[in-house]
Coordinates of C-alpha atoms and ligand atoms in Angstrom, one line a residue:
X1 CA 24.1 7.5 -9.9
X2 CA 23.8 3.9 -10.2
X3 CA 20.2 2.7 -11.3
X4 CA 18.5 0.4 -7.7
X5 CA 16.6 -2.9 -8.9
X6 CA 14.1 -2.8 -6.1
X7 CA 13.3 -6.9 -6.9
X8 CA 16.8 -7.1 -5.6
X9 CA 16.5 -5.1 -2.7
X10 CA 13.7 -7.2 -1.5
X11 CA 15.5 -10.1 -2.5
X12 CA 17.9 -9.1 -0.2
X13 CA 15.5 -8.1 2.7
X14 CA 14.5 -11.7 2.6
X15 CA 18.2 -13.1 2.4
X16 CA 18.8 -11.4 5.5
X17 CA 15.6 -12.6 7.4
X18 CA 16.2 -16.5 6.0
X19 CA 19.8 -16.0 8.0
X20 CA 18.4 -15.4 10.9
X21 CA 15.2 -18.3 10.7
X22 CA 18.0 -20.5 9.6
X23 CA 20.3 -19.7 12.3
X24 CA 17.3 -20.7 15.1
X25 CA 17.1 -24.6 13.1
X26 CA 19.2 -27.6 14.4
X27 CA 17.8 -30.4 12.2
X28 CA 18.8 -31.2 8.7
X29 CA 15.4 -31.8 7.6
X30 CA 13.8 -28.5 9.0
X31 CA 17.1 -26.9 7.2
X32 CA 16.1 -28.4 4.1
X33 CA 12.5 -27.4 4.5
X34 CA 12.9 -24.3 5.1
X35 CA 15.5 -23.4 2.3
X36 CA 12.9 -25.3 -0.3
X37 CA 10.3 -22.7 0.8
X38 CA 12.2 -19.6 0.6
X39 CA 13.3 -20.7 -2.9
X40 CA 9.3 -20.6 -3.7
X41 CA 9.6 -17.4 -2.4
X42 CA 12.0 -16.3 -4.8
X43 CA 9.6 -15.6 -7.5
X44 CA 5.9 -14.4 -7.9
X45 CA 3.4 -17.4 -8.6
X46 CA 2.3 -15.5 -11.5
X47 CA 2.8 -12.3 -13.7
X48 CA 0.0 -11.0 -15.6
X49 CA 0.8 -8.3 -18.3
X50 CA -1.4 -6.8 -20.0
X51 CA -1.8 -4.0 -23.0
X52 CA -4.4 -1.2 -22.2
X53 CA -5.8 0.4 -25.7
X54 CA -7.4 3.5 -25.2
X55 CA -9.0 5.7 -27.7
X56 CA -8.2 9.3 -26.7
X57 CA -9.6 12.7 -27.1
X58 CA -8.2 13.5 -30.0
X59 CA -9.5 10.6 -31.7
X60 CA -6.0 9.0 -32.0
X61 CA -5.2 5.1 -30.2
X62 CA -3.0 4.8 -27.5
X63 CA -2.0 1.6 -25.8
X64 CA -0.6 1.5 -22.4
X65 CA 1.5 -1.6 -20.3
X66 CA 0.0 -2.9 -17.0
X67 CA 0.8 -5.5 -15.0
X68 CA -0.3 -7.6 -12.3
X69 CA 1.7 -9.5 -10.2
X70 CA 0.2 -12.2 -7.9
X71 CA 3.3 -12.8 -5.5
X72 CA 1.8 -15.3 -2.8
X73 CA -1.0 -16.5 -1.7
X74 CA -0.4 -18.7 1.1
X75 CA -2.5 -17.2 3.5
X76 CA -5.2 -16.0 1.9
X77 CA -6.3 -13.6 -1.3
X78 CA -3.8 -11.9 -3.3
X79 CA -3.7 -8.3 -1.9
X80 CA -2.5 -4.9 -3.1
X81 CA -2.5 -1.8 -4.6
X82 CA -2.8 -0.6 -8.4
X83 CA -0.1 2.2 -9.1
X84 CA -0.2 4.9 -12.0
X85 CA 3.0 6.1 -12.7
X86 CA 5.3 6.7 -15.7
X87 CA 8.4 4.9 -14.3
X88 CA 6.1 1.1 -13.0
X89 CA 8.5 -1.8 -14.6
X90 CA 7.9 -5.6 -13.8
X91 CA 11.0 -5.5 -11.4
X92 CA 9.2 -2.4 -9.3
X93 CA 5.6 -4.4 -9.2
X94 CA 7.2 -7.7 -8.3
X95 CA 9.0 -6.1 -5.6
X96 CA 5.8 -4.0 -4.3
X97 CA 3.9 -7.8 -4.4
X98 CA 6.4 -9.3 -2.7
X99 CA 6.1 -6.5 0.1
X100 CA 2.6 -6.6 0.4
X101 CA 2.6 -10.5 1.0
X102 CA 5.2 -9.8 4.3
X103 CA 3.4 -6.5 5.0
X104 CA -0.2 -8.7 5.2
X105 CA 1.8 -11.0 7.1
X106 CA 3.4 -8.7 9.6
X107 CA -0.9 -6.8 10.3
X108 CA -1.9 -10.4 10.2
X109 CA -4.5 -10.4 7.7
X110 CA -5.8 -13.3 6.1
X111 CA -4.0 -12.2 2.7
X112 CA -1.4 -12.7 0.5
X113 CA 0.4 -10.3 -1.4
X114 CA 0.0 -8.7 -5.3
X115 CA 0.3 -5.4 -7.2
X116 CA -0.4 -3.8 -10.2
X117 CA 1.0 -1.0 -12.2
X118 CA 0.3 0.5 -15.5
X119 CA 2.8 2.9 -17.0
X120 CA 1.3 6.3 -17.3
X121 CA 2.0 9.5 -16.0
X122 CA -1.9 9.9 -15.1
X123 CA -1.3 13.6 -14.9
X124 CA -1.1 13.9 -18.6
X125 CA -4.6 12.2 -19.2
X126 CA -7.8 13.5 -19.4
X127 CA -10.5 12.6 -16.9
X128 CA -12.1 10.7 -19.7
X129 CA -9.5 9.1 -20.8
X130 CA -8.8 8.3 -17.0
X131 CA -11.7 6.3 -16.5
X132 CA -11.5 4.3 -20.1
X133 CA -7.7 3.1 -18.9
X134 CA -8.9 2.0 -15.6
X135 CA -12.1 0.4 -17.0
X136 CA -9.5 -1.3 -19.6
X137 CA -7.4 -2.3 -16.9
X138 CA -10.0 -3.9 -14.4
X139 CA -11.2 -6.0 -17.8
X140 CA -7.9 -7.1 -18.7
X141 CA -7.2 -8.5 -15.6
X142 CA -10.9 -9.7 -14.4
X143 CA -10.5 -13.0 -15.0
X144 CA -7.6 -13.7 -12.3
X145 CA -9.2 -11.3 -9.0
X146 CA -11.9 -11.9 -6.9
X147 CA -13.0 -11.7 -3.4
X148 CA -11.1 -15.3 -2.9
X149 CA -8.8 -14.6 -5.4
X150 CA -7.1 -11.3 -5.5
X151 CA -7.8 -8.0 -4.2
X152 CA -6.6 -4.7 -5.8
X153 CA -6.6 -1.3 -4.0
X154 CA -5.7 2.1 -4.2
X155 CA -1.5 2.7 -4.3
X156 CA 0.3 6.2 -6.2
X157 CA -1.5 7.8 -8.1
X158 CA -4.9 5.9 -8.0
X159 CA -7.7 6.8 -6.4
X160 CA -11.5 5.6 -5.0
X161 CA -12.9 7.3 -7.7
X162 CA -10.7 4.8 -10.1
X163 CA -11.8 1.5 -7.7
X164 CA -15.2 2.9 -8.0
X165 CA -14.6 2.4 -11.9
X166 CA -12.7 -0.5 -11.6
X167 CA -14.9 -2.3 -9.2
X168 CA -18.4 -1.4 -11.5
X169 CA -16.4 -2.5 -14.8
X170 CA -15.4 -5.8 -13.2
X171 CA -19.3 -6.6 -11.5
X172 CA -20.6 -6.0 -15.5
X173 CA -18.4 -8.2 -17.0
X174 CA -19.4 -11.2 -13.8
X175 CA -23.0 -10.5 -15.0
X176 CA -21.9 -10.3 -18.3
X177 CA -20.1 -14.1 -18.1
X178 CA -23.3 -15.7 -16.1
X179 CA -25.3 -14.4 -19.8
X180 CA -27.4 -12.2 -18.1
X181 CA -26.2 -8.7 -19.0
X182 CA -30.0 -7.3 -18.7
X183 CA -29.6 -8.6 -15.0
X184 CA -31.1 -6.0 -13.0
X185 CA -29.7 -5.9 -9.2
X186 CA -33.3 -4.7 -7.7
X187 CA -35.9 -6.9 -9.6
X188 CA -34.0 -10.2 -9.9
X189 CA -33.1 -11.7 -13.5
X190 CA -36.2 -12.5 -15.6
X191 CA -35.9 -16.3 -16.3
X192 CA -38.7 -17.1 -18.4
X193 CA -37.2 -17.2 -21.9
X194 CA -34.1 -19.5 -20.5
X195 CA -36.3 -22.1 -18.5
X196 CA -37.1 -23.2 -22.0
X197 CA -35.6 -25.8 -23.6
X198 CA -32.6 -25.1 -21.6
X199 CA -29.4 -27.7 -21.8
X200 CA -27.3 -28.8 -18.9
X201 CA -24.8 -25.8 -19.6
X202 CA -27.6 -23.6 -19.5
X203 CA -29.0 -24.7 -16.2
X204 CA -25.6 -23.9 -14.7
X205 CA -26.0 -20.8 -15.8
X206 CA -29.6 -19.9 -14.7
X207 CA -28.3 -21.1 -11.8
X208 CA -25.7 -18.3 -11.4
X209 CA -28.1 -15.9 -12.9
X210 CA -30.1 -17.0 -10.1
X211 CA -27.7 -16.0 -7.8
X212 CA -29.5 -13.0 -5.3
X213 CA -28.4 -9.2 -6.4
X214 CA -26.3 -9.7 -3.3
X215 CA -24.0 -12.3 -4.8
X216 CA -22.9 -9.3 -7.3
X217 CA -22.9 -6.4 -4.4
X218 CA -20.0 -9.1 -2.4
X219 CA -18.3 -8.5 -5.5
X220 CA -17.6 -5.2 -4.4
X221 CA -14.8 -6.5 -1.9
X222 CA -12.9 -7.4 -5.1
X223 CA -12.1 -3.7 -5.1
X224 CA -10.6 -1.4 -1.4
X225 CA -10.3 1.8 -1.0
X226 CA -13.4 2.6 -2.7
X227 CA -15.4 5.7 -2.4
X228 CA -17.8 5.2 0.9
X229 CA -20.8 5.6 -1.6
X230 CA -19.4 2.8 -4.0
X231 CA -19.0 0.5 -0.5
X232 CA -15.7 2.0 0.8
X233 CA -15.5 1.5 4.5
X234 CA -15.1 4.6 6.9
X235 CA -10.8 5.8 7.8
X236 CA -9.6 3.9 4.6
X237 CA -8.7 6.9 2.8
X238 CA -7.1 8.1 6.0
X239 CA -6.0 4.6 7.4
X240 CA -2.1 4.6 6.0
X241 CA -1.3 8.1 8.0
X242 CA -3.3 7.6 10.5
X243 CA -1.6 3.8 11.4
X244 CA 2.2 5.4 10.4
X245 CA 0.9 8.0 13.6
X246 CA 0.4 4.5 15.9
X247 CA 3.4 2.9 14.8
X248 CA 5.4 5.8 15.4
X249 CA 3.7 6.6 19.0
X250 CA 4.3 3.1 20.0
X251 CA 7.9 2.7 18.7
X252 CA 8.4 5.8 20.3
X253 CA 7.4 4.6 23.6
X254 CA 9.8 1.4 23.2
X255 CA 12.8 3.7 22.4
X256 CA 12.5 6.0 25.2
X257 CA 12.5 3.0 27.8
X258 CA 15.9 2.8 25.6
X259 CA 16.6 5.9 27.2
X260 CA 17.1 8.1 23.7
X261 CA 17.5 11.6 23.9
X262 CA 14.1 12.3 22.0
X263 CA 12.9 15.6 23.4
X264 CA 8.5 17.1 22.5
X265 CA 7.8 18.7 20.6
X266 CA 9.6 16.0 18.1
X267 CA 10.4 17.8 14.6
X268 CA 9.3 16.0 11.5
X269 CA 10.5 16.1 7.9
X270 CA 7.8 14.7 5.6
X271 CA 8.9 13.2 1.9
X272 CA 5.8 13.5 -0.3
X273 CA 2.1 15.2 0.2
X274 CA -0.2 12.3 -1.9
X275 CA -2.8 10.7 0.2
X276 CA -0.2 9.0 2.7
X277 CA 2.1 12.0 2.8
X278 CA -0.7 14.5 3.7
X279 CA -2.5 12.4 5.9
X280 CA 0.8 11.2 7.5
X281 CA 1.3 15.3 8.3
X282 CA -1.6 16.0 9.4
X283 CA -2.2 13.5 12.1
X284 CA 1.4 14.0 13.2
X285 CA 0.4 17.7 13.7
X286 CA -3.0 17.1 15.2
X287 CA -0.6 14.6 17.6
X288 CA 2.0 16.7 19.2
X289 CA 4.9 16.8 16.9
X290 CA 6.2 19.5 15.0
X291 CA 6.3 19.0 10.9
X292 CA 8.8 21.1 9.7
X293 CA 9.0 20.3 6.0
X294 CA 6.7 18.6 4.0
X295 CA 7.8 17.8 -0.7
X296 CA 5.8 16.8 -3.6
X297 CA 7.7 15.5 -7.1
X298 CA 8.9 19.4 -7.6
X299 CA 10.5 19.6 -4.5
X300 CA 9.9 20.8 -0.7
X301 CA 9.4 23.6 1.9
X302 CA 10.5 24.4 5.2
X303 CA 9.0 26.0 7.8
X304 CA 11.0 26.5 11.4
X305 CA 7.6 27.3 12.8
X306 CA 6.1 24.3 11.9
X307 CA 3.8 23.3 9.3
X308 CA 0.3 23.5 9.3
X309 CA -1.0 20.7 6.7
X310 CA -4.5 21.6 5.9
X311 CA -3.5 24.8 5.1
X312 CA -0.7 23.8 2.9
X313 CA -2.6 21.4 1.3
X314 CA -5.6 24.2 0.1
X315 CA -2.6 26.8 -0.7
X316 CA -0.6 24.0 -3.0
X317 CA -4.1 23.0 -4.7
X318 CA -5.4 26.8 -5.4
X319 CA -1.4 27.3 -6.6
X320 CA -0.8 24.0 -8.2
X321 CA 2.9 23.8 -6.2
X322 CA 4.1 24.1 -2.8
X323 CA 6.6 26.7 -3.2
X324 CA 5.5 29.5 -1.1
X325 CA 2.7 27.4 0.7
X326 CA 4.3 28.3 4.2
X327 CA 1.4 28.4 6.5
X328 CA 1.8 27.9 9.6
X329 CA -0.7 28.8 12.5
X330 CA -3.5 29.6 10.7
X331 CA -1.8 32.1 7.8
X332 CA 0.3 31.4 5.3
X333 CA 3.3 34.3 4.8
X334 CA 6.2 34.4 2.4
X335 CA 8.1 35.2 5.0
X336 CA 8.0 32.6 7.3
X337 CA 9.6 29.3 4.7
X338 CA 11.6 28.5 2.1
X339 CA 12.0 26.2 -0.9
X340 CA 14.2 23.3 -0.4
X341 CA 15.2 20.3 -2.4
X342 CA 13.6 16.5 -1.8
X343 CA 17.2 15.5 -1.3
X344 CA 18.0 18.3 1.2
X345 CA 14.3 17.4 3.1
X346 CA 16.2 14.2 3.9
X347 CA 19.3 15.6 5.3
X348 CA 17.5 18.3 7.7
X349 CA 18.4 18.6 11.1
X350 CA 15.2 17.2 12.1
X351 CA 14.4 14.1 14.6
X352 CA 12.4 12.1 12.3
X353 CA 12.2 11.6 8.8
X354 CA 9.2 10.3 7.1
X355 CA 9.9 9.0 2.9
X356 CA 6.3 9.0 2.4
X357 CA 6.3 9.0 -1.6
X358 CA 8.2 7.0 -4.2
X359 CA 11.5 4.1 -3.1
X360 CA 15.5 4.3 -3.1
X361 CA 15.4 7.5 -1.5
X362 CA 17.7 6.9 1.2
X363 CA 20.5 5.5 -0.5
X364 CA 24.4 4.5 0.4
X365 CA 24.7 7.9 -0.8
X366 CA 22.8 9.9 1.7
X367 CA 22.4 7.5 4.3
X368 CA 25.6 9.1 6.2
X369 CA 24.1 12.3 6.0
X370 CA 21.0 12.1 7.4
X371 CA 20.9 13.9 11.0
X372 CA 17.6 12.3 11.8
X373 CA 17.5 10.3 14.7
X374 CA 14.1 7.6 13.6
X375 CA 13.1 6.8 10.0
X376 CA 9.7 6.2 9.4
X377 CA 8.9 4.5 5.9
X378 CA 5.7 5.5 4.5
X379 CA 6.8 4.8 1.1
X380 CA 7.5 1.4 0.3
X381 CA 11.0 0.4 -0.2
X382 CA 12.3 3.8 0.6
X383 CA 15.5 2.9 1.7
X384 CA 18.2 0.8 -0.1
X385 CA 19.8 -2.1 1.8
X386 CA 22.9 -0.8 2.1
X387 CA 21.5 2.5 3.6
X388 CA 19.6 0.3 5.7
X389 CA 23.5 -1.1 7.1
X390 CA 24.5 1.8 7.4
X391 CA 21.8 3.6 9.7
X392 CA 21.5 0.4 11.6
X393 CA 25.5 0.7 12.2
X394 CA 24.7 4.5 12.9
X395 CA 22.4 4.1 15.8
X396 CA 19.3 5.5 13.9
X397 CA 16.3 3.0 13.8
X398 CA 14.8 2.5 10.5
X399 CA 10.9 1.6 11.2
X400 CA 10.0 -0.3 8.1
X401 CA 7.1 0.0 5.6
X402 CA 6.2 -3.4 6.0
X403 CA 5.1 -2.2 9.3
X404 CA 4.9 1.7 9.5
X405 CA 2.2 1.7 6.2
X406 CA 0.8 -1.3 6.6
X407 CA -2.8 0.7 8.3
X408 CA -3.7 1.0 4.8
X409 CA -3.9 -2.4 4.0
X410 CA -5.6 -3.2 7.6
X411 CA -8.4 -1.3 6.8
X412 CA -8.7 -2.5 3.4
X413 CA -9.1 -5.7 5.0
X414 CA -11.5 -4.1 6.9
X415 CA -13.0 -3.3 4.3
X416 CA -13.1 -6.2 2.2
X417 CA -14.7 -7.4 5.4
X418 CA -18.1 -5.7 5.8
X419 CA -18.2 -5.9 2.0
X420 CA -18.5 -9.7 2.5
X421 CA -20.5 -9.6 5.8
X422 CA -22.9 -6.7 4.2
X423 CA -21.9 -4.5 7.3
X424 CA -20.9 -1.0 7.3
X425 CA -18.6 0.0 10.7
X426 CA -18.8 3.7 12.0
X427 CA -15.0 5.4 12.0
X428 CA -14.6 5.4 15.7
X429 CA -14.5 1.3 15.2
X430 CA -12.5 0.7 12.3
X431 CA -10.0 3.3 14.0
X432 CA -10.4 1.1 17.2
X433 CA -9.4 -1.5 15.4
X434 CA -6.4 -0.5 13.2
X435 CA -4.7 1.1 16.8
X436 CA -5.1 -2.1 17.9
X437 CA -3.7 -4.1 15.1
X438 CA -0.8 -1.4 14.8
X439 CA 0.0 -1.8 18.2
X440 CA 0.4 -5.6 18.4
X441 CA 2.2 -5.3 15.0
X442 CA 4.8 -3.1 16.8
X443 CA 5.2 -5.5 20.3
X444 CA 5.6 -8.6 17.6
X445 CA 8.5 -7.0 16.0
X446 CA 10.2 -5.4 19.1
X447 CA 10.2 -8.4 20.9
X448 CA 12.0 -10.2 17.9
X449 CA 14.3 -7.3 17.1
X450 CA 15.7 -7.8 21.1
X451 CA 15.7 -11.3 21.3
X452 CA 17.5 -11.8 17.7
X453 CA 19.2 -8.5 17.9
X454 CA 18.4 -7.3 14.8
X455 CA 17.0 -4.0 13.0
X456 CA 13.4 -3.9 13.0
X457 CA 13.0 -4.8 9.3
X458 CA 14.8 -7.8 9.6
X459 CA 12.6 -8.7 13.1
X460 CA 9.5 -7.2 10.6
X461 CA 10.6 -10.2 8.2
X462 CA 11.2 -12.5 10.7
X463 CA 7.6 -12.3 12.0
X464 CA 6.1 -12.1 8.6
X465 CA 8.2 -15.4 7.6
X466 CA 7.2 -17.3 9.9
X467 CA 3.6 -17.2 9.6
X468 CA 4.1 -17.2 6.3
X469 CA 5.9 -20.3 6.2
X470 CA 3.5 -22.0 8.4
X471 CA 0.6 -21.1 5.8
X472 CA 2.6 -22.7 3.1
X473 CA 2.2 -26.2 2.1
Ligands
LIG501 N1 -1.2 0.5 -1.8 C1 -1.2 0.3 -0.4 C2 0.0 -0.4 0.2 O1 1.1 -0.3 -0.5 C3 -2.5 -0.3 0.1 C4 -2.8 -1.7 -0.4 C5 -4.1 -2.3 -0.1 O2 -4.9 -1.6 0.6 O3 -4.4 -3.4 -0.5 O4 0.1 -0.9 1.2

């Protein structure tokens, strides 16, 4: 099997989307203006790399690689995920950057795009030894993030418990810069010994020290997906499912006034049970549609009956695997599933498929195989551009990550929002608020996808491009 540089997959993605932009443009200077800014576009602005040393249980050293890449920041903070996983490389992070910046785009946040990674297969690591990577991490890369600067969240593999780590490490070391490590958040700083004798430098720094406790609690919004106690907002932990649920609902809705033969209850294959797979399932269930199969990194099950996801969930957690997790209803029986491979999950004889976990999954490979009749990317950068060709040649709509997970992002934006504003919306509104966004997401992108006649990823670039490109200077 040939080895899939994501990087050049996205490159790609964007090659595509620049044809169609440049198709639209008459003039030779708008030409030439364009072409200079997707050749910006090529690259991230900046790379950061970083070595992690850790000292672990056993008393021995270990240093791990991270990175963080800050793609673009055109219109607004650098925004996206941290990922813990043994196989992160530059080329997947750059390409995960790159995708947040269109996918920011596409929601219509006031954010650019970034992503980190460190290589570690978090599995293997204590919970101590957890926390002192991520603190590691968070200080390595402190000086370049910020509320107006970058924004890290959540991504595989990392949870609020680790922005909750992240987020304090990162405030100490900001109270630690301003000289005032003893600054304590409910009394105010105690200036006395610094008023005397102080220099010029040293007034600039009473005068950050003198900055209220709730300069330092804003810095919270450096860090998404947080714990609600640590200043998470409410529906971010649920946000990327529950926005891949909108997306689909209203794609749906477009493709039946397409007349397709899409019959209820619509049967579901789901790639991957982590936060966005699970959640993905459940609300799918909770919605009307029928999840068949549902895979973790050891492989799937399928159940004719249909799946029930909370169920499945406790069962794989008290087991530690999904094989024999078929619960359906409200029991789980051996009878009732079966083991199957990830690779089969994909082929199943289901209407929709949802990749939901790690990217190149849908390959030239399998791509004439597949017997579903939508793809919904949860994943990012699921499916390979030529499988992408291919489906679009087959008649089976591909509704792309930039758009189908982008939820999770929306919220984070949400929260990164009442983090700055000091304001802390109930669930029912920030749920309000992310149907909303999903939906006019969706009518941006159909409306392109007819009137350009392209696949909805390219439309999903073409929206994202332009604003974009308008941002840029
Ligand atoms: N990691 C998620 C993504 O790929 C969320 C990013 C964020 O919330 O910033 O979209």
């Amino acid at each position: 099997m040939k080895t899939i540089n994501p990087f050049e997959s996205a490159m790609s993605q964007l090659a595509n989307a620049y044809g169609v932009l440049k198709s639209k443009i008459k003039d030779q200077k708008s030409k030439i203006e364009l072409q200079n800014k997707i050749e910006i576009l090529k690259q991230p602005q900046r790379i950061l790399n970083v070595v992690i040393p850790v000292v672990m249980d056993d008393g021995s050293m270990r240093t791990f690689q991270g990175y963080r890449v800050q793609y673009n920041n055109a219109r607004g903070p650098y925004k996206g995920g941290i990922r813990y996983h043994p196989n992160v490389d530059l080329n997947e992070v750059k390409a995960l950057a790159f995708w947040m910046a269109m996918k920011c785009a596409v929601a219509d946040l006031p954010l650019g795009g970034g992503k980190g990674g460190i290589v570690v297969d978090p599995k293997t690591l204590s919970s101590r030894e957890l926390e002192q990577l991520s603190r590691g991490y968070a200080g390595a890369i402190a000086d370049c993030i910020g509320p107006d600067k970058d924004v890290p969240a959540p991504d595989v593999n990392t949870t609020g418990q680790i922005m909750g780590w992240m987020v304090e490490e990162f405030i100490k070391i900001k109270r630690a810069e301003v000289g005032m490590p003893w600054f304590s958040p409910r009394q105010g700083p105690d200036l006395s010994s610094i008023h005397k004798g102080s220099t010029a430098k040293a007034v600039t720094r009473l005068e950050t020290a003198r900055l209220p406790a709730r300069y330092f609690d804003s810095l919270r919004s450096t860090f998404t997906g947080k714990l609600i106690k640590d200043g998470g907002s409410e529906g971010r932990e649920e946000a990327t499912g529950l926005g891949g649920l909108f997306v689909l609902q209203s794609v749906l809705k477009k493709l039946k006034a397409d007349s397709r033969k899409l019959k209820a209850p619509l049967a579901v294959a789901v790639q991957g049970f982590g936060n966005v797979g699970y959640n993905v399932a459940k609300f799918l269930d909770a919605n009307g549609f029928k999840v068949v199969a549902v895979s973790d990194s050891r492989g799937g099950i399928y159940v004719e009956e249909g799946i029930n996801p909370g169920l499945t969930l406790d069962c794989k957690k008290k087991n530690g695997y999904l094989a024999g997790c078929y619960c359906s209803g409200s029991v789980c029986d051996l009878k009732k599933g079966r083991v199957i491979t990830n690779e089969q999950l994909l082929e199943l004889p289901v209407d929709i498929i949802v990749p939901a976990a790690l990217e190149n999954v849908i390959t030239a490979e399998n791509a004439r195989k597949i017997k579903a009749k939508v793809v919904l990317e949860m994943a990012n950068g699921p499916t390979t551009p030529e499988a992408d060709t291919l489906l679009y040649t087959r008649g089976i709509p591909v509704i792309p990550d930039i758009l189908s997970n982008s939820g999770g992002v929306s919220v984070s934006a949400f929260e990164w929002e009442q983090n700055l504003k000091g304001q802390h919306w109930t669930k029912e509104d920030v749920n309000k608020k992310l149907k909303k966004k999903m939906e006019t997401a969706v009518d941006a992108i159909w409306a392109v996808s007819q009137k350009q006649k392209t696949d909805l990823r390219t439309a999903a670039f073409v929206v994202a491009l332009t604003r974009i490109l308008a941002a840029m200077k």
